[in-house]
């Protein structure tokens, strides 16, 4: 049987598929989130060194991993859209950007909340903090570039080029910030210094899975809106609207 | 018409842009004056203790250079875009990358090179030592072309957009951070008695890498913006 791999590359057919997929990601995300929060607050023991404050890592670590990961996925989709001229890939890149920026922001914010009791300061010019901040700037640049271009095709392609250049730059920025940091200050508190309790690991991985599924669900939801907005003049969108009325 | 050699094209674009700029000298001077004013504001804002100023000097000069080069990015393509010259340039059967490289080189000569030449005088305001001044000039000489090249990419992406001036800074400044780090790092190294060679080599590496990629990427960005 010949499978048409490209069937769902068309926005019109992906719109329906995305709609069917959203609950399959959203519900597990919600359930895992509750489980993760429960394990994090009630099962995981209090840390010997950091007492209760360490519990912020259950949201902080998954959010920062995802913020970096989503940038790469976004750049990948953007590159696909630029190279193969597939509209859906570019729309996926656009729909991932706000989620990535949100995770970068959450990771900085929770990092500050953790830093105050641990380091005695809301903000430390640590290499990881600084590069996370720069990552947030890159997301904001991508979003504001696309927002200020009227023509969606140009917005897609300009954004794609920016995302690709950004992803080439991310390792350079990371290492330069790291070397800069060693010039200025010594090593700071390291989380991996002590072996983690098994329930702490469970909480963290559950939260990681929850946030990951949330990211997929919300970007599928967002891409549905983008598809509708871009294709508003096409036949099938008019039919959907008529059916709803 | 016979086809120009790549070097011929490169030289032609530089000569043209320089000549156009010489007809409107005020534009070049404003960037330079902006640079001087920004650097001079810092002692007024943070106080005039010589020890602190000496410590801050490389960072202040570098950040001011970064901001000044942002200021002049709007001019790189916009005049040609508005009067239709850029559209003709895209139609010419010559390498667009070399053409863009020529424009970048001209832009650097008009906005980067003056900053490099003025920097030592500003460094004296901050009581920098002779050796530190030399390294500052060297690091700016290696770093400002990179700023022009990354800037060209941003300027090409935001061509003809509303509020392009602010937007281009938003896109370009995060990408310039490595240059800033190693540019100031070289001067800090020499003042703390370490060899600045590693910082300068890294700046040189950035310069070579951006020479290789930036003209081509900027040319692609121009094509996207001009469609």
PDB file of C-alpha atoms in Angstrom, chain B residues 76-181:
ATOM      1  CA  UNK B  76      23.325  50.651   4.564  1.00  0.00           C
ATOM      2  CA  UNK B  77      20.543  49.610   2.204  1.00  0.00           C
ATOM      3  CA  UNK B  78      17.616  51.959   2.790  1.00  0.00           C
ATOM      4  CA  UNK B  79      18.602  54.830   0.447  1.00  0.00           C
ATOM      5  CA  UNK B  80      19.232  52.388  -2.399  1.00  0.00           C
ATOM      6  CA  UNK B  81      16.001  50.615  -1.572  1.00  0.00           C
ATOM      7  CA  UNK B  82      13.944  53.798  -1.641  1.00  0.00           C
ATOM      8  CA  UNK B  83      15.206  55.088  -4.993  1.00  0.00           C
ATOM      9  CA  UNK B  84      15.036  51.673  -6.668  1.00  0.00           C
ATOM     10  CA  UNK B  85      18.797  51.188  -7.089  1.00  0.00           C
ATOM     11  CA  UNK B  86      18.762  48.074  -4.946  1.00  0.00           C
ATOM     12  CA  UNK B  87      16.225  46.414  -7.209  1.00  0.00           C
ATOM     13  CA  UNK B  88      18.515  47.047 -10.183  1.00  0.00           C
ATOM     14  CA  UNK B  89      21.467  45.685  -8.206  1.00  0.00           C
ATOM     15  CA  UNK B  90      19.582  42.442  -7.628  1.00  0.00           C
ATOM     16  CA  UNK B  91      18.971  42.123 -11.369  1.00  0.00           C
ATOM     17  CA  UNK B  92      22.615  42.595 -12.324  1.00  0.00           C
ATOM     18  CA  UNK B  93      24.215  39.331 -13.528  1.00  0.00           C
ATOM     19  CA  UNK B  94      27.005  39.630 -10.965  1.00  0.00           C
ATOM     20  CA  UNK B  95      27.563  37.967  -7.630  1.00  0.00           C
ATOM     21  CA  UNK B  96      25.174  39.585  -5.154  1.00  0.00           C
ATOM     22  CA  UNK B  97      27.324  38.361  -2.243  1.00  0.00           C
ATOM     23  CA  UNK B  98      30.337  40.326  -3.505  1.00  0.00           C
ATOM     24  CA  UNK B  99      28.141  43.346  -4.058  1.00  0.00           C
ATOM     25  CA  UNK B 100      26.862  43.094  -0.486  1.00  0.00           C
ATOM     26  CA  UNK B 101      30.427  42.598   0.759  1.00  0.00           C
ATOM     27  CA  UNK B 102      31.389  45.821  -1.019  1.00  0.00           C
ATOM     28  CA  UNK B 103      28.551  47.662   0.685  1.00  0.00           C
ATOM     29  CA  UNK B 104      29.583  46.190   4.044  1.00  0.00           C
ATOM     30  CA  UNK B 105      33.202  47.276   3.495  1.00  0.00           C
ATOM     31  CA  UNK B 106      32.094  50.791   2.583  1.00  0.00           C
ATOM     32  CA  UNK B 107      29.836  50.908   5.621  1.00  0.00           C
ATOM     33  CA  UNK B 108      32.711  49.838   7.848  1.00  0.00           C
ATOM     34  CA  UNK B 109      35.034  52.480   6.388  1.00  0.00           C
ATOM     35  CA  UNK B 110      32.399  55.137   7.083  1.00  0.00           C
ATOM     36  CA  UNK B 111      31.159  54.059  10.508  1.00  0.00           C
ATOM     37  CA  UNK B 112      33.601  51.510  11.946  1.00  0.00           C
ATOM     38  CA  UNK B 113      36.994  52.903  10.997  1.00  0.00           C
ATOM     39  CA  UNK B 114      36.350  56.439  12.369  1.00  0.00           C
ATOM     40  CA  UNK B 115      35.389  54.874  15.701  1.00  0.00           C
ATOM     41  CA  UNK B 116      38.630  52.887  15.768  1.00  0.00           C
ATOM     42  CA  UNK B 117      40.618  56.048  15.069  1.00  0.00           C
ATOM     43  CA  UNK B 118      38.867  58.129  17.733  1.00  0.00           C
ATOM     44  CA  UNK B 119      38.882  55.395  20.399  1.00  0.00           C
ATOM     45  CA  UNK B 120      42.440  56.062  21.706  1.00  0.00           C
ATOM     46  CA  UNK B 121      41.571  59.699  22.400  1.00  0.00           C
ATOM     47  CA  UNK B 122      38.518  58.607  24.372  1.00  0.00           C
ATOM     48  CA  UNK B 123      40.646  55.999  26.135  1.00  0.00           C
ATOM     49  CA  UNK B 124      42.885  58.834  27.374  1.00  0.00           C
ATOM     50  CA  UNK B 125      39.835  60.417  29.005  1.00  0.00           C
ATOM     51  CA  UNK B 126      39.620  57.225  31.027  1.00  0.00           C
ATOM     52  CA  UNK B 127      43.335  57.242  31.836  1.00  0.00           C
ATOM     53  CA  UNK B 128      44.099  53.994  30.014  1.00  0.00           C
ATOM     54  CA  UNK B 129      47.746  52.957  29.685  1.00  0.00           C
ATOM     55  CA  UNK B 130      49.518  53.015  26.338  1.00  0.00           C
ATOM     56  CA  UNK B 131      49.593  49.268  26.012  1.00  0.00           C
ATOM     57  CA  UNK B 132      45.883  48.959  26.857  1.00  0.00           C
ATOM     58  CA  UNK B 133      45.090  51.622  24.256  1.00  0.00           C
ATOM     59  CA  UNK B 134      47.006  49.690  21.620  1.00  0.00           C
ATOM     60  CA  UNK B 135      45.101  46.498  22.379  1.00  0.00           C
ATOM     61  CA  UNK B 136      41.806  48.421  22.460  1.00  0.00           C
ATOM     62  CA  UNK B 137      42.477  49.744  18.962  1.00  0.00           C
ATOM     63  CA  UNK B 138      43.512  46.291  17.755  1.00  0.00           C
ATOM     64  CA  UNK B 139      40.413  44.645  19.193  1.00  0.00           C
ATOM     65  CA  UNK B 140      38.163  47.326  17.678  1.00  0.00           C
ATOM     66  CA  UNK B 141      39.961  46.926  14.344  1.00  0.00           C
ATOM     67  CA  UNK B 142      39.176  43.183  14.363  1.00  0.00           C
ATOM     68  CA  UNK B 143      35.721  43.502  15.915  1.00  0.00           C
ATOM     69  CA  UNK B 144      33.994  46.409  14.184  1.00  0.00           C
ATOM     70  CA  UNK B 145      33.981  44.719  10.738  1.00  0.00           C
ATOM     71  CA  UNK B 146      32.133  41.797  12.361  1.00  0.00           C
ATOM     72  CA  UNK B 147      29.579  44.254  13.769  1.00  0.00           C
ATOM     73  CA  UNK B 148      29.109  45.715  10.275  1.00  0.00           C
ATOM     74  CA  UNK B 149      28.614  42.242   8.816  1.00  0.00           C
ATOM     75  CA  UNK B 150      26.114  41.035  11.425  1.00  0.00           C
ATOM     76  CA  UNK B 151      24.454  44.430  11.109  1.00  0.00           C
ATOM     77  CA  UNK B 152      24.155  44.048   7.341  1.00  0.00           C
ATOM     78  CA  UNK B 153      22.216  40.833   7.890  1.00  0.00           C
ATOM     79  CA  UNK B 154      19.823  42.609  10.273  1.00  0.00           C
ATOM     80  CA  UNK B 155      19.468  45.607   7.993  1.00  0.00           C
ATOM     81  CA  UNK B 156      18.683  43.349   5.029  1.00  0.00           C
ATOM     82  CA  UNK B 157      16.014  41.449   6.981  1.00  0.00           C
ATOM     83  CA  UNK B 158      14.255  44.592   8.204  1.00  0.00           C
ATOM     84  CA  UNK B 159      14.443  46.468   4.920  1.00  0.00           C
ATOM     85  CA  UNK B 160      11.460  48.766   4.451  1.00  0.00           C
ATOM     86  CA  UNK B 161       9.670  47.701   7.633  1.00  0.00           C
ATOM     87  CA  UNK B 162       7.879  50.015  10.030  1.00  0.00           C
ATOM     88  CA  UNK B 163      10.097  50.833  12.989  1.00  0.00           C
ATOM     89  CA  UNK B 164      12.988  49.061  11.277  1.00  0.00           C
ATOM     90  CA  UNK B 165      15.574  51.058  13.212  1.00  0.00           C
ATOM     91  CA  UNK B 166      14.647  49.719  16.631  1.00  0.00           C
ATOM     92  CA  UNK B 167      13.862  46.264  15.319  1.00  0.00           C
ATOM     93  CA  UNK B 168      17.288  45.872  13.742  1.00  0.00           C
ATOM     94  CA  UNK B 169      18.942  46.563  17.108  1.00  0.00           C
ATOM     95  CA  UNK B 170      16.718  43.975  18.743  1.00  0.00           C
ATOM     96  CA  UNK B 171      17.788  41.347  16.187  1.00  0.00           C
ATOM     97  CA  UNK B 172      21.453  42.221  15.932  1.00  0.00           C
ATOM     98  CA  UNK B 173      22.547  43.103  19.477  1.00  0.00           C
ATOM     99  CA  UNK B 174      22.169  39.566  20.946  1.00  0.00           C
ATOM    100  CA  UNK B 175      24.181  38.166  18.028  1.00  0.00           C
ATOM    101  CA  UNK B 176      26.985  40.684  18.716  1.00  0.00           C
ATOM    102  CA  UNK B 177      27.531  39.568  22.312  1.00  0.00           C
ATOM    103  CA  UNK B 178      30.523  37.247  21.584  1.00  0.00           C
ATOM    104  CA  UNK B 179      32.362  40.094  19.833  1.00  0.00           C
ATOM    105  CA  UNK B 180      31.707  42.369  22.799  1.00  0.00           C
ATOM    106  CA  UNK B 181      32.939  39.753  25.264  1.00  0.00           C
TER     107      UNK B 181
END
